[in-house]
Structure formats: C-alpha cells, structure tokens
Short mmCIF file of C-alpha atoms and ligand atoms in Angstrom, two decimals:
data_model
loop_
_atom_site.label_atom_id
_atom_site.label_comp_id
_atom_site.label_asym_id
_atom_site.label_seq_id
_atom_site.Cartn_x
_atom_site.Cartn_y
_atom_site.Cartn_z
CA UNK R 84 2.22 38.27 5.74
CA UNK R 85 3.08 34.74 4.40
CA UNK R 86 2.31 31.51 6.45
CA UNK R 87 5.43 29.89 7.14
CA UNK R 88 8.50 32.09 7.87
CA UNK R 89 12.07 31.73 9.26
CA UNK R 90 14.00 33.95 12.12
CA UNK R 91 17.42 35.07 11.34
CA UNK R 92 18.65 33.89 14.99
CA UNK R 93 17.65 31.51 17.63
CA UNK R 94 15.52 33.29 19.97
CA UNK R 95 12.45 30.99 19.23
CA UNK R 96 13.34 27.95 19.24
CA UNK R 97 11.13 24.97 20.18
CA UNK R 98 11.71 23.16 23.53
CA UNK R 99 13.52 20.09 23.62
CA UNK R 100 13.67 17.07 25.81
CA UNK R 101 16.62 17.72 28.26
CA UNK R 102 18.18 14.10 27.52
CA UNK R 103 19.52 14.38 23.94
CA UNK R 104 23.25 14.83 23.53
CA UNK R 105 23.37 18.20 21.68
CA UNK R 106 26.42 18.20 19.00
CA UNK R 107 25.57 21.51 17.98
CA UNK R 108 23.60 24.09 19.25
CA UNK R 109 22.96 27.00 16.78
CA UNK R 110 21.81 25.35 14.04
CA UNK R 111 20.25 22.67 16.81
CA UNK R 112 21.64 19.28 16.27
CA UNK R 113 20.79 16.36 18.53
CA UNK R 114 20.51 12.89 18.79
CA UNK R 115 19.18 10.43 21.91
CA UNK R 116 21.44 8.18 23.75
CA UNK R 117 21.88 4.99 22.02
CA UNK R 118 20.13 2.68 24.32
CA UNK R 119 16.78 4.83 23.74
CA UNK R 120 16.89 3.53 20.26
CA UNK R 121 16.35 -0.09 20.82
CA UNK R 122 13.67 0.46 23.93
CA UNK R 123 11.04 0.66 21.13
CA UNK R 124 10.59 0.12 17.47
CA UNK R 125 9.07 3.23 16.76
CA UNK R 126 11.13 6.22 18.14
CA UNK R 127 9.00 8.71 20.32
CA UNK R 128 8.97 12.14 18.62
CA UNK R 129 11.06 13.73 21.96
CA UNK R 130 13.76 11.11 20.99
CA UNK R 131 14.10 11.34 17.41
CA UNK R 132 17.37 12.60 16.14
CA UNK R 133 17.12 16.74 15.13
CA UNK R 134 19.02 17.80 12.30
CA UNK R 135 18.82 21.41 11.31
CA UNK R 136 20.75 23.70 9.20
CA UNK R 137 19.44 27.32 10.62
CA UNK R 138 16.69 28.42 12.93
CA UNK R 139 13.32 26.79 13.25
CA UNK R 140 10.60 28.25 10.81
CA UNK R 141 7.47 29.21 12.21
CA UNK R 142 3.90 29.39 11.16
CA UNK R 143 1.92 32.22 12.39
CA UNK R 144 -1.38 31.55 10.75
CA UNK R 145 -2.01 28.09 9.38
CA UNK R 146 -5.04 29.22 7.34
CA UNK R 147 -2.34 31.69 5.21
CA UNK R 148 0.15 28.78 4.81
CA UNK R 149 0.35 27.64 1.17
CA UNK R 150 2.66 25.00 -0.90
CA UNK R 151 2.81 26.42 -4.56
CA UNK R 152 3.62 24.01 -7.37
CA UNK R 153 5.33 25.61 -10.47
CA UNK R 154 8.18 25.27 -12.74
CA UNK R 155 7.74 22.67 -15.94
CA UNK R 156 3.95 22.04 -15.43
CA UNK R 157 1.11 23.49 -17.62
CA UNK R 158 -0.58 25.50 -14.63
CA UNK R 159 1.16 26.14 -11.11
CA UNK R 160 -1.11 25.95 -8.26
CA UNK R 161 -1.29 26.46 -4.80
CA UNK R 162 -2.31 24.32 -1.91
CA UNK R 163 -3.78 24.55 1.16
CA UNK R 164 -3.81 22.87 4.54
CA UNK R 165 -7.15 21.95 3.56
CA UNK R 166 -6.44 20.95 -0.02
CA UNK R 167 -3.41 18.36 1.48
CA UNK R 168 -5.52 17.14 4.13
CA UNK R 169 -8.36 16.19 1.57
CA UNK R 170 -6.23 13.90 -0.54
CA UNK R 171 -6.22 10.23 0.71
CA UNK R 172 -4.13 9.93 3.82
CA UNK R 173 -1.72 7.09 4.22
CA UNK R 174 0.63 6.30 7.19
CA UNK R 175 4.06 5.15 6.13
CA UNK R 176 6.69 3.56 8.91
CA UNK R 177 9.86 4.97 7.60
CA UNK R 178 13.31 5.07 9.06
CA UNK R 179 14.99 8.50 8.35
CA UNK R 180 18.65 8.31 8.56
CA UNK R 181 21.37 11.21 8.42
CA UNK R 182 24.13 10.32 6.12
CA UNK R 183 26.36 11.85 8.83
CA UNK R 184 25.20 8.97 10.98
CA UNK R 185 28.18 7.59 12.54
CA UNK R 186 30.40 10.65 11.63
CA UNK R 187 32.67 10.80 14.94
CA UNK R 188 33.96 7.14 14.18
CA UNK R 189 35.20 7.84 10.62
CA UNK R 190 36.93 11.28 12.10
CA UNK R 191 38.72 9.20 14.47
CA UNK R 192 40.60 7.93 11.53
CA UNK R 193 41.29 10.95 9.99
CA UNK R 194 39.63 14.13 10.19
CA UNK R 195 36.25 14.88 8.43
CA UNK R 196 34.58 17.95 8.09
CA UNK R 197 30.74 17.97 9.97
CA UNK R 198 28.93 17.90 12.72
CA UNK R 199 29.72 14.93 14.86
CA UNK R 200 27.54 12.33 15.54
CA UNK R 201 27.66 9.18 17.70
CA UNK R 202 25.42 6.31 16.37
CA UNK R 203 21.96 7.83 16.71
CA UNK R 204 21.59 9.97 13.86
CA UNK R 205 18.35 7.98 12.45
CA UNK R 206 14.67 7.14 14.03
CA UNK R 207 11.95 5.39 12.61
CA UNK R 208 8.42 7.38 12.97
CA UNK R 209 5.04 6.60 11.46
CA UNK R 210 4.43 9.52 9.11
CA UNK R 211 1.10 10.52 7.99
CA UNK R 212 0.20 12.47 5.17
CA UNK R 213 -0.61 12.46 1.33
CA UNK R 214 1.41 11.00 -1.17
CA UNK R 215 3.64 13.08 -3.48
CA UNK R 216 2.43 11.08 -6.81
CA UNK R 217 -1.40 12.46 -5.73
CA UNK R 218 -0.25 15.49 -4.94
CA UNK R 219 1.66 15.77 -8.68
CA UNK R 220 -1.53 14.35 -10.47
CA UNK R 221 -3.31 17.87 -9.32
CA UNK R 222 -1.06 19.42 -11.76
CA UNK R 223 -1.58 17.16 -14.41
CA UNK R 224 1.46 14.92 -14.01
CA UNK R 225 0.40 11.17 -14.53
CA UNK R 226 1.64 8.40 -11.95
CA UNK R 227 4.83 6.65 -12.92
CA UNK R 228 6.02 9.45 -15.10
CA UNK R 229 9.58 9.74 -15.96
CA UNK R 230 9.22 13.32 -17.98
CA UNK R 231 6.43 15.69 -17.98
CA UNK R 232 5.02 16.87 -21.46
CA UNK R 233 7.16 19.99 -20.84
CA UNK R 234 10.30 18.04 -19.89
CA UNK R 235 10.23 18.31 -16.53
CA UNK R 236 12.24 14.94 -15.36
CA UNK R 237 12.89 16.32 -11.56
CA UNK R 238 10.92 17.36 -8.33
CA UNK R 239 12.76 20.17 -6.30
CA UNK R 240 11.61 20.88 -2.85
CA UNK R 241 12.03 24.37 -1.35
CA UNK R 242 12.18 25.25 2.21
CA UNK R 243 12.12 28.56 4.14
CA UNK R 244 15.08 28.18 6.67
CA UNK R 245 18.04 30.63 6.48
CA UNK R 246 21.03 28.18 6.22
CA UNK R 247 24.08 29.69 5.96
CA UNK R 248 25.50 26.91 3.60
CA UNK R 249 23.21 28.91 1.10
CA UNK R 250 24.14 32.52 2.25
CA UNK R 251 21.13 32.93 4.07
CA UNK R 252 18.88 31.09 1.83
CA UNK R 253 16.85 28.09 2.13
CA UNK R 254 17.32 24.38 2.06
CA UNK R 255 16.36 22.48 -1.07
CA UNK R 256 16.57 19.06 -2.59
CA UNK R 257 15.12 16.98 -5.76
CA UNK R 258 14.48 13.59 -6.20
CA UNK R 259 13.90 12.21 -9.66
CA UNK R 260 10.10 12.54 -11.37
CA UNK R 261 9.91 8.84 -11.59
CA UNK R 262 10.40 8.23 -7.77
CA UNK R 263 8.00 11.17 -7.12
CA UNK R 264 5.18 9.88 -9.06
CA UNK R 265 5.56 6.31 -8.56
CA UNK R 266 2.73 5.34 -5.26
CA UNK R 267 4.81 2.60 -4.07
CA UNK R 268 7.78 4.61 -3.75
CA UNK R 269 5.62 5.96 -0.67
CA UNK R 270 7.06 9.68 -0.83
CA UNK R 271 4.99 11.57 1.28
CA UNK R 272 4.07 15.14 2.12
CA UNK R 273 3.63 14.37 5.78
CA UNK R 274 1.64 16.69 8.74
CA UNK R 275 1.93 13.81 11.33
CA UNK R 276 4.83 12.02 12.89
CA UNK R 277 3.48 9.07 15.43
CA UNK R 278 0.08 10.36 15.24
CA UNK R 279 0.89 13.55 16.37
CA UNK R 280 0.54 16.70 14.55
CA UNK R 281 4.33 17.42 13.47
CA UNK R 282 6.24 19.48 15.29
CA UNK R 283 8.48 22.56 14.71
CA UNK R 284 11.75 20.60 14.93
CA UNK R 285 10.34 17.84 12.52
CA UNK R 286 9.05 19.85 9.65
CA UNK R 287 5.54 21.94 10.67
CA UNK R 288 3.40 22.31 8.75
CA UNK R 289 4.34 20.23 5.92
CA UNK R 290 7.43 18.06 5.30
CA UNK R 291 8.83 15.68 2.58
CA UNK R 292 9.56 12.13 3.80
CA UNK R 293 11.47 10.13 1.26
CA UNK R 294 11.92 6.47 2.39
CA UNK R 295 15.12 4.56 1.94
CA UNK R 296 17.58 8.02 0.63
CA UNK R 297 19.52 9.77 3.41
CA UNK R 298 17.49 12.23 5.53
CA UNK R 299 18.88 15.36 3.43
CA UNK R 300 16.24 15.05 0.60
CA UNK R 301 13.57 14.67 3.11
CA UNK R 302 13.01 18.52 3.15
CA UNK R 303 11.06 20.24 6.18
CA UNK R 304 8.81 23.22 6.42
CA UNK R 305 8.17 22.75 2.65
CA UNK R 306 7.55 26.21 0.82
CA UNK R 307 7.15 24.96 -2.78
CA UNK R 308 7.74 22.28 -5.06
CA UNK R 309 9.33 22.86 -8.60
CA UNK R 310 9.35 20.50 -11.45
CA UNK R 311 12.63 20.97 -13.29
CA UNK R 312 14.60 19.53 -15.75
CA UNK R 313 17.94 19.55 -13.97
CA UNK R 314 17.90 18.01 -10.42
CA UNK R 315 18.30 20.80 -8.09
CA UNK R 316 21.51 23.01 -7.92
CA UNK R 317 21.53 23.59 -4.40
CA UNK R 318 24.29 23.50 -1.82
CA UNK R 319 23.04 20.76 -0.27
CA UNK R 320 22.77 18.22 -3.08
CA UNK R 321 25.70 19.67 -5.26
CA UNK R 322 28.41 20.48 -2.22
CA UNK R 323 27.34 18.13 0.57
CA UNK R 324 26.25 14.89 0.95
CA UNK R 325 28.31 13.09 -1.89
CA UNK R 326 30.79 10.22 -1.67
CA UNK R 327 34.24 10.73 -2.69
CA UNK R 328 37.05 7.93 -2.78
CA UNK R 329 39.53 8.13 0.21
CA UNK R 330 42.13 9.48 -1.97
CA UNK R 331 40.05 13.17 -2.23
CA UNK R 332 40.61 15.57 0.11
CA UNK R 333 39.85 19.71 0.34
CA UNK R 334 43.04 20.85 -1.85
CA UNK R 335 41.87 18.80 -4.95
CA UNK R 336 38.08 17.76 -4.81
CA UNK R 337 35.73 18.47 -7.78
CA UNK R 338 32.31 18.34 -6.48
CA UNK R 339 30.72 17.78 -9.83
CA UNK R 340 32.46 14.26 -10.54
CA UNK R 341 30.23 12.75 -8.57
CA UNK R 342 26.63 12.55 -8.01
CA UNK R 343 24.11 13.14 -4.97
CA UNK R 344 23.81 10.68 -2.70
CA UNK R 345 20.09 9.25 -2.76
CA UNK R 346 20.01 5.48 -1.16
CA UNK R 347 21.67 4.74 1.81
CA UNK R 348 23.41 1.26 1.99
CA UNK R 349 23.10 -1.47 4.69
CA UNK R 350 24.31 -0.09 8.06
CA UNK R 351 23.97 -1.68 11.63
CA UNK R 352 24.83 -0.84 14.99
CA UNK R 353 24.71 -2.59 18.93
CA UNK R 354 22.74 0.17 21.07
CA UNK R 355 23.11 -1.72 24.53
CA UNK R 356 27.14 -0.90 24.94
CA UNK R 357 28.95 2.07 24.46
CA UNK R 358 32.14 1.75 22.29
CA UNK R 359 34.35 0.79 25.32
CA UNK R 360 32.68 -0.63 27.96
CA UNK R 361 32.91 -2.73 30.90
CA UNK R 362 30.97 -5.83 31.43
CA UNK R 363 31.25 -8.86 33.33
CA UNK R 364 32.38 -11.94 32.03
CA UNK R 365 29.57 -14.23 30.93
CA UNK R 366 26.21 -14.00 29.59
CA UNK R 367 25.08 -10.60 27.68
CA UNK R 368 22.19 -9.64 25.67
CA UNK R 369 22.84 -7.49 22.75
CA UNK R 370 20.54 -5.11 20.69
CA UNK R 371 20.95 -2.77 18.37
CA UNK R 372 19.24 -2.05 14.88
CA UNK R 373 19.96 -2.65 11.27
CA UNK R 374 18.56 -1.26 8.12
CA UNK R 375 19.52 -0.91 4.45
CA UNK R 376 17.99 1.53 1.81
CA UNK R 377 15.90 1.71 -1.39
CA UNK R 378 13.27 -0.54 0.47
CA UNK R 379 15.77 -3.48 1.12
CA UNK R 380 14.81 -5.84 3.72
CA UNK R 381 17.70 -7.11 6.35
CA UNK R 382 18.33 -10.37 5.18
CA UNK R 383 20.91 -11.34 8.50
CA UNK R 384 22.93 -9.80 11.54
CA UNK R 385 25.66 -11.18 12.46
CA UNK R 386 27.19 -10.70 16.06
CA UNK R 387 30.81 -11.95 16.96
CA UNK R 388 32.50 -11.68 20.59
CA UNK R 389 36.13 -12.66 19.56
CA UNK R 390 36.81 -9.97 17.24
CA UNK R 391 35.16 -12.02 14.20
CA UNK R 392 36.70 -15.49 14.28
CA UNK R 393 33.54 -16.67 15.20
CA UNK R 394 29.61 -15.25 14.50
CA UNK R 395 26.26 -15.90 15.48
CA UNK R 396 23.13 -14.80 14.23
CA UNK R 397 20.93 -12.57 16.08
CA UNK R 398 17.02 -12.50 16.02
CA UNK R 399 15.82 -9.83 13.99
CA UNK R 400 12.00 -8.30 14.82
CA UNK R 401 9.88 -5.32 13.84
CA UNK R 402 6.46 -5.62 15.55
CA UNK R 403 5.81 -8.01 18.30
CA UNK R 404 4.11 -11.25 17.35
CA UNK R 405 5.13 -11.02 13.57
CA UNK R 406 7.73 -13.09 12.70
CA UNK R 407 10.10 -10.75 10.62
CA UNK R 408 10.96 -11.44 7.17
CA UNK R 409 12.99 -9.82 4.82
CA UNK R 410 11.01 -8.13 1.93
CA UNK R 411 7.99 -10.10 3.51
CA UNK R 412 4.24 -8.52 2.88
CA UNK R 413 4.07 -7.99 6.46
CA UNK R 414 7.14 -6.33 7.08
CA UNK R 415 7.86 -2.42 6.72
CA UNK R 416 10.03 -2.19 3.68
CA UNK R 417 11.04 1.19 4.82
CA UNK R 418 11.74 0.93 8.31
CA UNK R 419 14.68 -0.43 10.57
CA UNK R 420 14.80 -4.02 11.80
CA UNK R 421 15.57 -4.18 15.78
CA UNK R 422 18.07 -7.44 16.33
CA UNK R 423 19.10 -9.18 19.94
CA UNK R 424 21.84 -12.04 20.65
CA UNK R 425 22.68 -13.51 24.05
CA UNK R 426 26.33 -13.93 23.65
CA UNK R 427 28.93 -15.21 26.14
CA UNK R 428 31.13 -12.55 26.44
CA UNK R 429 34.88 -13.64 27.27
CA UNK R 430 37.69 -11.81 28.98
CA UNK R 431 38.36 -8.59 26.94
CA UNK R 432 36.36 -9.63 23.60
CA UNK R 433 35.58 -7.26 20.60
CA UNK R 434 31.91 -7.33 19.88
CA UNK R 435 31.22 -6.83 16.22
CA UNK R 436 27.68 -6.63 14.55
CA UNK R 437 27.56 -6.55 10.74
CA UNK R 438 24.04 -6.62 8.49
CA UNK R 439 23.56 -8.45 5.33
CA UNK R 440 20.37 -7.05 2.86
CA UNK R 441 18.21 -8.34 0.77
CA UNK R 442 20.65 -7.84 -2.29
CA UNK R 443 23.22 -9.64 -0.15
CA UNK R 444 24.80 -6.39 0.15
CA UNK R 445 27.46 -6.74 3.15
CA UNK R 446 28.64 -3.60 5.56
CA UNK R 447 32.45 -3.09 4.79
CA UNK R 448 34.82 -4.42 7.64
CA UNK R 449 36.95 -1.38 7.99
CA UNK R 450 36.24 2.44 8.22
CA UNK R 451 39.24 3.23 6.76
CA UNK R 452 38.43 1.89 3.28
CA UNK R 453 35.36 3.94 3.30
CA UNK R 454 36.72 6.99 4.51
CA UNK R 455 35.57 10.12 2.92
CA UNK R 456 36.23 13.84 3.63
CA UNK R 457 32.59 14.73 4.56
CA UNK R 458 32.26 12.02 6.46
CA UNK R 459 29.43 10.45 5.10
CA UNK R 460 27.85 6.85 5.01
CA UNK R 461 30.20 5.62 7.67
CA UNK R 462 28.82 1.75 7.94
CA UNK R 463 31.93 -0.42 8.58
CA UNK R 464 31.32 -3.10 11.21
CA UNK R 465 30.23 -1.34 14.60
CA UNK R 466 33.04 -2.32 16.99
CA UNK R 467 32.88 -2.86 20.78
CA UNK R 468 36.06 -3.09 23.18
CA UNK R 469 35.06 -4.87 26.12
CA UNK R 470 37.38 -4.19 29.36
CA UNK R 471 36.18 -7.15 31.82
CA UNK R 472 35.41 -5.83 34.95
CA UNK R 473 37.65 -8.38 36.61
CA UNK R 474 40.29 -6.68 34.39
CA UNK R 475 39.68 -3.11 35.87
CA UNK R 476 39.96 -1.72 38.99
CA UNK R 477 36.86 -1.45 41.31
CA UNK R 478 36.88 2.45 41.08
CA UNK R 479 35.86 2.08 37.03
CA UNK R 480 32.69 -0.30 38.12
N1 MTE O 779 14.31 22.61 5.37
C1 MTE O 779 15.34 21.66 6.28
N2 MTE O 779 15.02 20.35 5.66
C2 MTE O 779 15.64 19.77 6.31
C3 MTE O 779 17.01 20.14 6.84
C4 MTE O 779 17.26 21.12 7.13
O1 MTE O 779 18.21 21.45 7.66
N3 MTE O 779 16.30 22.12 6.45
N4 MTE O 779 17.95 18.94 7.55
C5 MTE O 779 17.87 17.74 6.16
C6 MTE O 779 18.77 16.56 7.01
S1 MTE O 779 20.30 16.70 6.80
C7 MTE O 779 18.11 15.26 8.01
S2 MTE O 779 18.78 14.38 8.33
C8 MTE O 779 17.18 15.49 8.12
C9 MTE O 779 16.49 15.34 9.45
O2 MTE O 779 15.48 15.36 9.66
P1 MTE O 779 14.86 15.42 11.35
O3 MTE O 779 15.38 16.51 12.07
O4 MTE O 779 13.66 15.79 11.04
O5 MTE O 779 14.99 14.22 12.10
O6 MTE O 779 16.11 16.45 7.42
C10 MTE O 779 16.61 16.98 6.33
N5 MTE O 779 15.46 17.94 5.72
MO1 MO O 780 21.14 14.93 7.40
#
C-alpha cells in the first residue's frame, strides 16, 4: 500500500477548531475571525485558514511514504522522509494568502464564482523544511538553473487529493525552475509549521511553500515532482487563478489568453472592526495586516477616518523590540506586517486602509476597477463604515 492516499469521501476529516468560520464544509474551507489575525504576528495553526479542494489525504505508515522526482532529469529518484530530514533544515516565516481572499466584497459589486472569503484567507507561519534548491541538486540540477541539460524549465508538484475540478484527479501546480533552484527564493518542502509536525489539513507529511506567491502554488500532501519543459497544464494553473479584465465574463472567456497568477499584489485590511460597525465617537485603536508579493516589504500603511480626505500613517511592526524597516535585514521579507493607529473617530465615519509596498505599488481605490469573474486578488482599499453609537438605538449596542 502506498504511503499517502486520499479518501473519496469526507468520513475521515481531521478535527478543527470550533471558532473557525466555515465557508464550505465539503471540501473544508474555513477562516478565523478577523480579530484573531492581529492577536499575534505568527498565526496559531488552529486559526490558520484552511483551503481544500477535496477530502484530506492520510498516511497509514510514514516509513512507506516517498516523494518521487522525475521528468527531464538524468535519473529519477524517490525520497523518503528520512532523506528529506537529512538535508539542511531551514525555518522560513512566510505568509500564505489565498488568491480568493476578500472575494465576498468583490461579489457585492457583481457576482463572482468561487468560495466566499472575508478578509482572513491568509496566515503567517514559520515553516520548517528542506529547500527545494537542495532537493533538486540530488537529481543533478545545479543552483540557479533556468533550464536543465534535458530542457526542463518548470517544476511541477503533484498531490494525491481527489478534486472535482480535476474530475477526481489530484491537485497540481508548477513554478519556474529558476525560482525553484534559487536558494534566496526560499521555496521549501516543509514538514513543520510553527515548530510542530505539519498537520493533515496543512499538508502532512510534506508540502510545498512558495513564499510571496498566491497560496494555490503551495501544493499540500506532495506525492511527486516533475521537471517539465512546459508549465503544469492542470486545472488550477490553466483554468482558475488567472486575472481577467472586468469586460471578460463566463460567456466570452478564453483561458489561454492569460498567464497563471504567481506573485500577489500589495494588500491590507483592518482586523479590529467589522465592515459595518458601531463604535463610540472619540479615540479608537485600528489594527490590521499589510503584505505584498515577491518579497517586497511594506513601505507605508495609510489610514483615514474621513473617507479619504485626510490620512495618517500607521505604526508597522513584525517582531517585538525590532523596528520594522521595509526590505531591512532584520525583517521577514516573506511575511505580513501588522499595523496599528489610534484615531479620532467622528460621527458616521468611513475608515479606510491602504498600503504601499517597497516598489511604491499602491492598492487600487475601488473594487469595481479590478472586478474579475473569478473574484481573485481583491486588493482594493479596505473600507469600514461606522455608525456611531449615538446615532443608533440602544438596542443595537
Ligand atoms: N494538494 C492541494 N494543495 C493545495 C490545495 C489543495 O486543495 N490541494 N489548495 C491550495 C490553495 S488554493 C491554497 S490558498 C493553499 C491553502 O493552504 P492552507 O490550507 O494550508 O492554508 O493550499 C494550496 N495547496
Ligand atoms: Mo487559494
């Protein structure tokens, strides 16, 4: 019996924290309450969003588990967990963000297809594992290669889960060989999350973590790695997770005209308030997260409490006692930045947040301008409408 198998139904799902907000039960898709995100810089595993496309795979006997590496290599190999553990171990603190984060707000403009997510389809963990660049050296691919001697240019990851989008086949994705063999890109085959053995929901026994890139490329329950000339042709690379202009809809879509989304753009959201909230006039602490893709840091987070007429800069932080400097040597380049500001909240305010990354990219003002049929990458300014407690009845307080 192989080391890693996928059930065909949902009878053997792992236990989950009861406080998660469930967006779809089967497959299990859930996110924490937004306030849980800013309670700590590192997201506890229980409160880390869970994004699945089928029943959760399981391992009966870890000693039989292997991951194969084949395709355009001179000699295919099979690695056991022992072989992976024997490679140098790296701990990389990185935020995973689903491309569908904040999709619900995009659907409010015009209906989009996909699991509805509020603002918590992301989390930050310290991932422990081997670097993919070290693993690929075992099949004779040197560091910083763009093409192998046999013409391989892409590294495909294949899982074992049964996804209906793949007609019962497994989840797949690929990244360019150049990124996979670059030690500074920090692509991991991870077996630990926050110092604990990876759990079933997050990819036990081994998953890919591609920092700075939409979560969809970080394949869980890794079964095999293929070196290919072309990028992966699977559903989730070719017929999903692509960004279309607002004029494209389901009746005129041509998937092959766009590239699979990789890096995510600059993003931020306020986590201490609901989108429509009732708070007293006066001072209030506003806190949230900001992040950008491709390893770019967060240069600034601007907050407004008057619908964008005036702005103040929020304090940014990652670790205690270390001043956050975007792209600084002490900063975690693949992780979010938390922010906070204390503001005067006038009556009937609209509170806004927008972040600027280290390449001076700014979030778009309106969700209408970036609407797309799959509802991905809603990075528009996060808006919170305040109804002051004095202007609503006591019963609503
Ligand atoms: N095998 C497999 N890998 C997968 C998925 C999946 O359904 N199956 N979902 C992807 C998506 S869309 C995201 S956003 C992340 C979510 O990772 P998490 O559940 O650990 O938060 O895993 C990715 N890797
Ligand atoms: Mo995702």
